[in-house]
Short mmCIF file of C-alpha atoms in Angstrom, two decimals:
data_model
loop_
_atom_site.label_atom_id
_atom_site.label_comp_id
_atom_site.label_asym_id
_atom_site.label_seq_id
_atom_site.Cartn_x
_atom_site.Cartn_y
_atom_site.Cartn_z
CA MET A 1 -102.92 -13.83 -87.18
CA LYS A 2 -105.42 -12.82 -84.50
CA THR A 3 -104.80 -9.49 -82.82
CA ALA A 4 -106.28 -7.39 -80.04
CA ARG A 5 -106.14 -3.63 -79.58
CA ILE A 6 -104.92 -2.90 -76.10
CA PHE A 7 -105.03 0.31 -74.14
CA ILE A 8 -101.93 0.56 -71.95
CA VAL A 9 -101.97 2.79 -68.89
CA LYS A 10 -99.82 3.33 -65.83
CA ILE A 11 -100.58 3.54 -62.12
CA PHE A 12 -97.44 4.33 -60.11
CA GLU A 13 -94.85 2.02 -61.71
CA ILE A 14 -97.37 -0.61 -62.74
CA PHE A 15 -98.46 -0.99 -66.35
CA LEU A 16 -102.02 -2.13 -66.92
CA GLY A 17 -103.70 -3.09 -70.15
CA PHE A 18 -107.37 -3.16 -71.14
CA LEU A 19 -109.01 -4.31 -74.32
CA GLU A 20 -109.89 -1.15 -76.22
CA GLU A 21 -113.53 -2.26 -76.49
CA ASP A 22 -113.81 -2.25 -72.68
CA VAL A 23 -112.75 1.39 -72.37
CA ASN A 24 -115.45 3.98 -72.93
CA TYR A 25 -113.78 7.30 -72.15
CA VAL A 26 -110.76 8.96 -70.62
CA PHE A 27 -111.05 12.26 -68.76
CA PRO A 28 -108.46 14.52 -67.19
CA ILE A 29 -108.64 14.89 -63.43
CA TYR A 30 -108.76 18.35 -61.83
CA TYR A 31 -107.69 19.05 -58.31
CA ASP A 32 -109.68 21.37 -56.12
CA MET A 33 -109.85 20.39 -52.50
CA ARG A 34 -113.29 21.94 -51.92
CA LYS A 35 -114.90 20.23 -54.87
CA SER A 36 -113.06 16.97 -54.42
CA PHE A 37 -115.13 16.05 -51.39
CA LEU A 38 -118.56 16.34 -52.92
CA LYS A 39 -120.76 13.44 -51.89
CA VAL A 40 -122.36 10.85 -54.12
CA GLY A 41 -125.72 12.64 -53.82
CA ASP A 42 -124.21 15.70 -55.44
CA ALA A 43 -123.18 13.81 -58.54
CA LYS A 44 -125.61 15.60 -60.82
CA TYR A 45 -123.79 18.83 -60.13
CA ILE A 46 -120.34 17.46 -60.86
CA GLU A 47 -119.29 18.33 -64.37
CA ARG A 48 -115.61 17.58 -64.01
CA VAL A 49 -113.59 14.79 -62.46
CA TRP A 50 -112.29 16.20 -59.20
CA GLY A 51 -109.20 14.69 -57.68
CA PHE A 52 -110.54 12.92 -54.63
CA ALA A 53 -114.21 12.67 -55.54
CA SER A 54 -115.70 9.22 -55.44
CA VAL A 55 -118.23 9.90 -58.16
CA PHE A 56 -118.47 11.70 -61.47
CA SER A 57 -121.64 12.55 -63.32
CA PHE A 58 -121.52 11.86 -67.03
CA ARG A 59 -124.46 11.97 -69.46
CA GLY A 60 -126.97 11.47 -66.69
CA LYS A 61 -125.10 8.52 -65.24
CA ASP A 62 -123.21 8.44 -61.96
CA ILE A 63 -119.79 6.99 -62.61
CA LYS A 64 -118.16 5.69 -59.46
CA ILE A 65 -114.43 6.19 -59.20
CA THR A 66 -111.98 3.74 -57.72
CA ASP A 67 -108.31 3.83 -56.90
CA LEU A 68 -106.49 0.58 -57.62
CA SER A 69 -103.35 1.75 -55.88
CA ALA A 70 -105.31 1.84 -52.62
CA LEU A 71 -106.67 -1.64 -53.32
CA TRP A 72 -103.09 -2.86 -53.72
CA ASN A 73 -101.81 -0.83 -50.77
CA LEU A 74 -99.40 1.12 -52.94
CA ASN A 75 -100.62 4.58 -52.23
CA LYS A 76 -99.65 5.58 -48.71
CA GLU A 77 -99.29 9.29 -49.25
CA PHE A 78 -100.90 12.13 -51.10
CA HIS A 79 -100.85 11.33 -54.79
CA LYS A 80 -102.21 13.27 -57.72
CA PHE A 81 -103.55 11.16 -60.55
CA LYS A 82 -103.91 12.64 -64.00
CA TYR A 83 -106.67 10.74 -65.73
CA LEU A 84 -109.86 8.82 -65.17
CA LEU A 85 -110.46 5.78 -67.33
CA ILE A 86 -114.13 4.95 -67.64
CA PHE A 87 -115.68 1.57 -68.30
CA ASP A 88 -119.43 0.95 -68.38
CA ASP A 89 -120.39 2.35 -65.01
CA TYR A 90 -117.21 2.95 -63.06
CA GLY A 91 -113.77 4.35 -63.57
CA ILE A 92 -110.23 4.07 -62.26
CA ARG A 93 -107.67 6.79 -61.60
CA LEU A 94 -104.46 6.72 -63.63
CA ASP A 95 -101.06 8.33 -63.70
CA ASP A 96 -100.45 8.06 -67.39
CA LEU A 97 -101.76 6.89 -70.74
CA ILE A 98 -99.01 5.02 -72.48
CA ASP A 99 -100.26 3.61 -75.76
CA ILE A 100 -103.06 2.01 -77.73
CA ARG A 101 -101.67 -0.71 -79.90
CA GLU A 102 -102.50 -3.83 -81.79
CA PHE A 103 -100.94 -6.94 -80.26
CA SER A 104 -100.84 -10.43 -81.66
CA LEU A 105 -102.50 -12.95 -79.38
CA GLU A 106 -99.20 -14.80 -79.42
CA ASP A 107 -97.66 -11.91 -77.48
CA ILE A 108 -100.14 -12.40 -74.67
CA TYR A 109 -99.24 -14.80 -71.88
CA ILE A 110 -101.82 -16.18 -69.51
CA PHE A 111 -101.40 -14.77 -66.00
CA PRO A 112 -100.29 -17.54 -63.61
CA LYS A 113 -103.28 -19.21 -61.94
CA TYR A 114 -101.22 -19.50 -58.76
CA LEU A 115 -100.88 -15.73 -58.41
CA GLN A 116 -104.55 -15.26 -59.26
CA LYS A 117 -105.56 -17.62 -56.48
CA LEU A 118 -102.93 -16.60 -53.93
CA LEU A 119 -103.42 -12.86 -54.20
CA LYS A 120 -107.07 -12.81 -55.28
CA LEU A 121 -106.15 -11.29 -58.63
CA GLU A 122 -108.65 -13.20 -60.72
CA TYR A 123 -109.33 -9.96 -62.65
CA ILE A 124 -105.84 -10.10 -64.17
CA TRP A 125 -106.22 -12.51 -67.07
CA GLY A 126 -103.01 -12.05 -69.01
CA THR A 127 -99.69 -10.33 -69.40
CA LEU A 128 -97.86 -8.60 -72.19
CA ARG A 129 -94.13 -8.43 -72.37
CA MET A 130 -92.61 -4.98 -72.64
CA LYS A 131 -89.01 -3.84 -72.46
CA LYS A 132 -87.89 -4.65 -68.90
CA SER A 133 -91.49 -4.54 -67.81
CA VAL A 134 -94.80 -6.36 -67.91
CA VAL A 135 -98.29 -5.12 -68.73
CA TYR A 136 -100.98 -6.75 -66.61
CA LEU A 137 -104.17 -7.24 -68.60
CA ILE A 138 -107.32 -6.58 -66.64
CA ASP A 139 -110.92 -7.58 -67.20
CA PRO A 140 -113.01 -4.65 -65.87
CA GLU A 141 -116.12 -6.80 -65.37
CA ILE A 142 -114.29 -9.23 -63.08
CA LEU A 143 -112.54 -6.32 -61.37
CA LYS A 144 -115.92 -4.78 -60.65
CA ARG A 145 -117.21 -8.00 -59.12
CA HIS A 146 -114.01 -8.22 -57.08
CA LEU A 147 -114.39 -4.66 -55.79
CA GLU A 148 -118.00 -5.31 -54.84
CA GLY A 149 -116.98 -8.52 -53.13
CA THR A 150 -114.24 -6.92 -51.09
CA GLY A 151 -116.64 -4.24 -49.91
CA GLU A 152 -114.70 -1.38 -51.45
CA LYS A 153 -116.61 1.77 -50.63
CA ILE A 154 -116.89 2.97 -54.15
CA LEU A 155 -118.74 0.01 -55.61
CA MET B 1 -79.95 -63.88 -76.32
CA ASN B 2 -82.89 -66.20 -75.87
CA LEU B 3 -86.36 -64.97 -75.27
CA ARG B 4 -86.51 -66.10 -71.63
CA LYS B 5 -83.37 -64.16 -70.75
CA GLU B 6 -84.61 -61.09 -72.56
CA LEU B 7 -87.90 -61.17 -70.66
CA GLU B 8 -86.12 -61.61 -67.33
CA GLU B 9 -83.98 -58.58 -68.03
CA LYS B 10 -86.98 -56.52 -68.97
CA ILE B 11 -88.84 -57.52 -65.80
CA ASN B 12 -85.78 -56.72 -63.69
CA LYS B 13 -85.54 -53.30 -65.31
CA GLU B 14 -89.22 -52.60 -64.60
CA ILE B 15 -88.75 -53.56 -60.95
CA LYS B 16 -85.72 -51.31 -60.69
CA LYS B 17 -87.69 -48.45 -62.23
CA GLU B 18 -90.42 -48.86 -59.64
CA GLU B 19 -87.99 -48.96 -56.77
CA SER B 20 -86.04 -45.88 -57.69
CA ILE B 21 -86.58 -42.22 -58.42
CA ARG B 22 -84.42 -39.81 -60.36
CA VAL B 23 -83.68 -36.57 -58.60
CA ILE B 24 -81.74 -33.42 -59.27
CA ILE B 25 -79.64 -32.18 -56.38
CA ILE B 26 -79.40 -28.44 -55.87
CA ARG B 27 -77.70 -26.17 -53.35
CA ILE B 28 -79.41 -23.20 -51.81
CA LYS B 29 -77.16 -21.29 -49.39
CA ASP B 30 -75.38 -24.07 -47.50
CA LYS B 31 -78.22 -26.59 -47.75
CA PHE B 32 -78.67 -29.36 -50.27
CA PHE B 33 -82.07 -30.26 -51.64
CA ALA B 34 -83.39 -32.72 -54.19
CA ILE B 35 -86.32 -32.41 -56.56
CA GLU B 36 -87.77 -35.34 -58.50
CA LEU B 37 -86.68 -35.06 -62.12
CA GLU B 38 -90.10 -35.98 -63.44
CA LEU B 39 -91.45 -32.72 -62.01
CA LEU B 40 -88.89 -30.61 -63.83
CA THR B 41 -89.63 -28.93 -67.13
CA GLY B 42 -86.35 -27.05 -67.48
CA VAL B 43 -83.59 -24.96 -66.01
CA GLY B 44 -83.21 -21.21 -66.45
CA LYS B 45 -81.26 -18.15 -65.45
CA VAL B 46 -82.72 -14.95 -64.03
CA GLU B 47 -82.54 -12.34 -66.77
CA ASP B 48 -84.71 -9.26 -67.13
CA HIS B 49 -87.13 -10.43 -64.49
CA VAL B 50 -89.83 -8.09 -63.24
CA VAL B 51 -90.48 -7.66 -59.54
CA PHE B 52 -94.12 -8.43 -58.90
CA PRO B 53 -95.46 -5.26 -57.28
CA ILE B 54 -97.87 -6.75 -54.78
CA GLY B 55 -96.40 -10.17 -54.16
CA PRO B 56 -95.27 -11.65 -50.85
CA LYS B 57 -91.55 -11.93 -49.99
CA TYR B 58 -91.10 -15.44 -51.33
CA ILE B 59 -92.14 -14.36 -54.83
CA LYS B 60 -89.08 -12.61 -56.20
CA GLY B 61 -90.63 -11.71 -59.50
CA ILE B 62 -91.83 -13.05 -62.79
CA GLN B 63 -89.93 -13.80 -65.94
CA PHE B 64 -90.69 -14.91 -69.49
CA THR B 65 -88.69 -18.05 -70.25
CA TYR B 66 -89.14 -20.65 -73.00
CA GLY B 67 -92.52 -19.16 -73.95
CA ASN B 68 -93.92 -19.34 -70.44
CA LEU B 69 -94.36 -16.91 -67.61
CA ILE B 70 -92.36 -18.18 -64.66
CA VAL B 71 -93.04 -17.25 -61.04
CA LEU B 72 -89.62 -16.91 -59.36
CA PHE B 73 -89.90 -18.57 -56.00
CA ASP B 74 -87.52 -18.38 -53.03
CA ILE B 75 -88.34 -21.52 -51.02
CA MET B 76 -85.99 -20.54 -48.19
CA GLU B 77 -88.47 -17.82 -47.26
CA ILE B 78 -90.92 -20.62 -46.53
CA LEU B 79 -88.54 -23.20 -45.08
CA GLU B 80 -86.41 -20.93 -42.91
CA GLU B 81 -88.09 -17.55 -43.16
CA SER B 82 -84.86 -16.11 -44.43
CA SER B 83 -84.19 -14.84 -47.90
CA THR B 84 -81.39 -16.26 -50.01
CA PHE B 85 -82.12 -13.94 -52.86
CA PRO B 86 -82.49 -10.28 -51.99
CA ASN B 87 -84.41 -8.47 -54.72
CA LYS B 88 -81.40 -6.60 -55.98
CA GLY B 89 -79.09 -9.61 -56.01
CA ILE B 90 -81.27 -11.99 -57.95
CA GLU B 91 -79.93 -11.28 -61.46
CA ASP B 92 -77.97 -14.23 -62.88
CA ALA B 93 -79.28 -16.63 -60.24
CA LEU B 94 -80.34 -20.03 -61.55
CA PHE B 95 -83.68 -21.72 -61.19
CA VAL B 96 -85.27 -25.05 -61.97
CA ILE B 97 -88.70 -24.91 -63.55
CA VAL B 98 -91.48 -26.96 -62.04
CA LYS B 99 -95.07 -27.01 -63.27
CA TYR B 100 -97.74 -27.20 -60.61
CA GLU B 101 -101.45 -26.69 -61.31
CA ASP B 102 -100.99 -24.81 -64.60
CA THR B 103 -98.34 -22.49 -63.17
CA TYR B 104 -94.64 -22.59 -63.89
CA PHE B 105 -92.49 -21.99 -60.82
CA GLY B 106 -88.83 -21.09 -61.01
CA ILE B 107 -87.27 -22.49 -57.83
CA LEU B 108 -84.27 -20.21 -57.22
CA LEU B 109 -80.99 -21.85 -56.33
CA ASN B 110 -77.28 -21.16 -55.98
CA GLU B 111 -75.88 -24.25 -57.64
CA LEU B 112 -76.97 -27.28 -59.62
CA ILE B 113 -75.03 -30.20 -58.16
CA ASN B 114 -75.95 -33.39 -59.99
CA THR B 115 -78.67 -35.79 -60.93
CA LYS B 116 -78.97 -39.10 -59.18
CA GLU B 117 -80.91 -42.33 -59.49
CA LEU B 118 -82.07 -42.90 -55.96
CA LEU B 119 -83.27 -46.25 -54.70
CA LYS B 120 -86.35 -45.86 -52.55
CA LYS B 121 -84.68 -47.86 -49.79
CA GLU B 122 -81.93 -45.20 -49.63
CA ILE B 123 -84.49 -42.58 -48.63
CA VAL B 124 -84.74 -41.97 -44.91
CA GLN B 125 -88.15 -40.88 -43.72
CA VAL B 126 -88.32 -37.57 -41.86
CA PRO B 127 -90.32 -36.76 -38.73
CA GLN B 128 -93.77 -35.27 -39.29
CA THR B 129 -92.54 -31.88 -38.11
CA LYS B 130 -90.47 -31.67 -41.30
CA GLU B 131 -93.61 -31.52 -43.36
CA PHE B 132 -92.03 -29.98 -46.46
CA TYR B 133 -89.68 -32.90 -47.10
CA LYS B 134 -90.41 -36.31 -48.58
CA GLY B 135 -87.28 -37.73 -47.00
CA THR B 136 -83.53 -37.39 -46.86
CA PHE B 137 -80.50 -39.19 -48.21
CA ARG B 138 -76.75 -38.83 -48.14
CA TYR B 139 -74.78 -37.54 -51.08
CA ASN B 140 -70.99 -37.10 -50.75
CA ALA B 141 -71.33 -36.86 -46.99
CA GLN B 142 -73.95 -34.16 -47.35
CA MET B 143 -77.48 -34.51 -46.05
CA VAL B 144 -79.91 -33.87 -48.92
CA TYR B 145 -83.57 -33.09 -48.31
CA ILE B 146 -86.11 -34.18 -50.92
CA LEU B 147 -88.50 -31.29 -51.34
CA ASP B 148 -92.25 -31.76 -51.31
CA LEU B 149 -92.97 -28.82 -53.58
CA ALA B 150 -96.70 -29.43 -53.72
CA LYS B 151 -96.88 -29.07 -49.93
CA ILE B 152 -94.72 -25.94 -49.97
CA ILE B 153 -96.90 -24.29 -52.60
CA GLU B 154 -100.12 -25.31 -50.89
CA HIS B 155 -98.72 -23.93 -47.63
CA THR B 156 -98.37 -20.46 -49.22
CA TYR B 157 -102.16 -20.30 -49.59
CA GLU B 158 -102.43 -20.90 -45.85
CA ILE B 159 -99.90 -18.17 -45.02
CA GLN B 160 -101.65 -15.70 -47.30
CA LYS B 161 -104.98 -16.20 -45.53
#
């Protein structure tokens, strides 16, 4: 039986899943208003992930930070995220880390093409069923292309 | 039965098949609609559905049914811009499952009425302004609208733009 290890995280009330191999690191986010507004050019001086910063310097690489809740218009007010999940060269802010688990491919359902097309969610490729909830499986590469295409500031 | 008679019967059956469609009649609010049976893949009940966090009003959620992920769809939001199924009152509602372009849609409804073999000549054409209907017919003194689901779904792409 084929399986996949999936990293399940939470943003607001939405559960997201990533293949474990796509996730490089997870860092805690610190909040300090002064340091949170450092500019991209200052990245080399940034040793921690500050709450509202748009970049984080890690091993000589500038990691751009994005906020999916803003992309989905969920985050209207001040919100403190707890973690930063890092892929190859960018990261997303999270509220919680839920689990890393092995799932059978049979448990994964393809995300409806209609919703992908209608809502421009081509980066969601599948879903996992959880108790009274659903985990949306995301491909970070396609998400990156989507963010670049929509002109999101951070990418 | 001789061969000639048998063939005649078969030909007559084929003609009848061509001239008729089988539909399922459903009620949503106080309106009656029909959907061609050949489009249907099943019937289900809303149980443990999940509200889709960033969907438009006509998408009431998603639900795993019969091994597929179903998009729960409130067509009245498109047809009349009024909701029949408020998010909190959707549990236990029924839906018919229709597959369109690799996606399973659960068309929410209040009541399954009946199935009917409908002769094409019984179908009354509708004016072009009623673009989401393929026609109408009478059933027990009720006016029933035959839904053009493909048009309704395609229209949602237009709205979303």
